[in-house]
Amino acid sequence: MVERTLSDAVGLPVRLGGDFDVHLLPPGASGTDFRVLDETAKAEVVRSRAYELELELLPLLRRDLRVDHLRLE
């Protein structure tokens, strides 16, 4: 669901690989492999070895994922 939400926001496929950890407070996740792909050019547009994202709390209570902050290293 996080990949789909990020892909919709960016307009390109986002892939999360490596380690993936969920955070309860603030709600979010972090991981070790973040990629944004351009499938037409068959290339990576963005790649990060670490990322952390925070989700908006109220939409999450309605089972709707909305990313509030995204930090890439």
Short mmCIF file of C-alpha atoms in Angstrom, two decimals:
data_model
loop_
_atom_site.label_atom_id
_atom_site.label_comp_id
_atom_site.label_asym_id
_atom_site.label_seq_id
_atom_site.Cartn_x
_atom_site.Cartn_y
_atom_site.Cartn_z
CA MET A 1 0.00 0.00 0.00
CA VAL A 2 2.87 2.39 0.75
CA GLU A 3 4.45 1.75 -2.67
CA ARG A 4 1.10 2.35 -4.39
CA THR A 5 0.49 5.58 -2.45
CA LEU A 6 3.96 6.93 -3.25
CA SER A 7 3.69 5.86 -6.91
CA ASP A 8 0.36 7.70 -7.25
CA ALA A 9 1.87 10.83 -5.68
CA VAL A 10 5.02 10.80 -7.83
CA GLY A 11 3.41 9.63 -11.06
CA LEU A 12 6.11 6.98 -11.54
CA PRO A 13 6.56 3.51 -10.04
CA VAL A 14 8.13 3.55 -6.57
CA ARG A 15 9.77 0.39 -5.22
CA LEU A 16 10.67 -0.20 -1.59
CA GLY A 17 13.15 -2.99 -0.98
CA GLY A 18 15.58 -4.09 1.67
CA ASP A 19 14.65 -3.71 5.32
CA PHE A 20 11.23 -2.23 6.10
CA ASP A 21 10.21 -1.08 9.60
CA VAL A 22 6.82 0.25 10.66
CA HIS A 23 6.60 3.05 13.24
CA LEU A 24 3.53 3.55 15.40
CA LEU A 25 4.16 7.05 16.77
CA PRO A 26 4.40 9.06 14.70
CA PRO A 27 2.83 6.65 12.21
CA GLY A 28 5.16 5.84 9.36
CA ALA A 29 7.90 3.58 8.12
CA SER A 30 11.58 3.47 7.30
CA GLY A 31 13.71 1.24 5.14
CA THR A 32 16.97 0.67 3.32
CA ASP A 33 16.12 0.74 -0.40
CA PHE A 34 13.95 3.39 -2.11
CA ARG A 35 13.70 3.63 -5.89
CA VAL A 36 11.69 5.67 -8.36
CA LEU A 37 11.64 4.05 -11.79
CA ASP A 38 11.06 5.36 -15.29
CA GLU A 39 9.81 2.23 -17.01
CA THR A 40 9.74 3.91 -20.43
CA ALA A 41 13.46 4.73 -20.26
CA LYS A 42 14.15 1.56 -18.22
CA ALA A 43 16.12 3.62 -15.71
CA GLU A 44 16.10 4.67 -12.07
CA VAL A 45 15.16 8.31 -11.61
CA VAL A 46 15.84 8.34 -7.85
CA ARG A 47 17.64 5.85 -5.61
CA SER A 48 18.26 6.09 -1.88
CA ARG A 49 19.88 3.63 0.50
CA ALA A 50 17.76 4.89 3.39
CA TYR A 51 14.38 6.54 3.71
CA GLU A 52 11.89 7.50 6.38
CA LEU A 53 8.30 8.56 5.90
CA GLU A 54 5.56 9.83 8.17
CA LEU A 55 1.86 9.25 7.51
CA GLU A 56 -1.00 11.63 8.31
CA LEU A 57 -2.81 10.30 11.39
CA LEU A 58 -6.47 11.17 10.71
CA PRO A 59 -6.64 9.65 7.21
CA LEU A 60 -4.82 6.58 8.55
CA LEU A 61 -7.63 6.03 11.06
CA ARG A 62 -9.97 5.82 8.04
CA ARG A 63 -7.57 3.30 6.41
CA ASP A 64 -6.38 5.90 3.91
CA LEU A 65 -2.61 6.30 3.54
CA ARG A 66 -1.35 9.83 3.02
CA VAL A 67 2.33 10.62 3.26
CA ASP A 68 3.05 13.76 5.27
CA HIS A 69 6.88 13.75 5.09
CA LEU A 70 9.44 11.76 3.13
CA ARG A 71 13.16 11.92 3.90
CA LEU A 72 15.75 10.31 1.62
CA GLU A 73 19.46 9.88 2.27
#
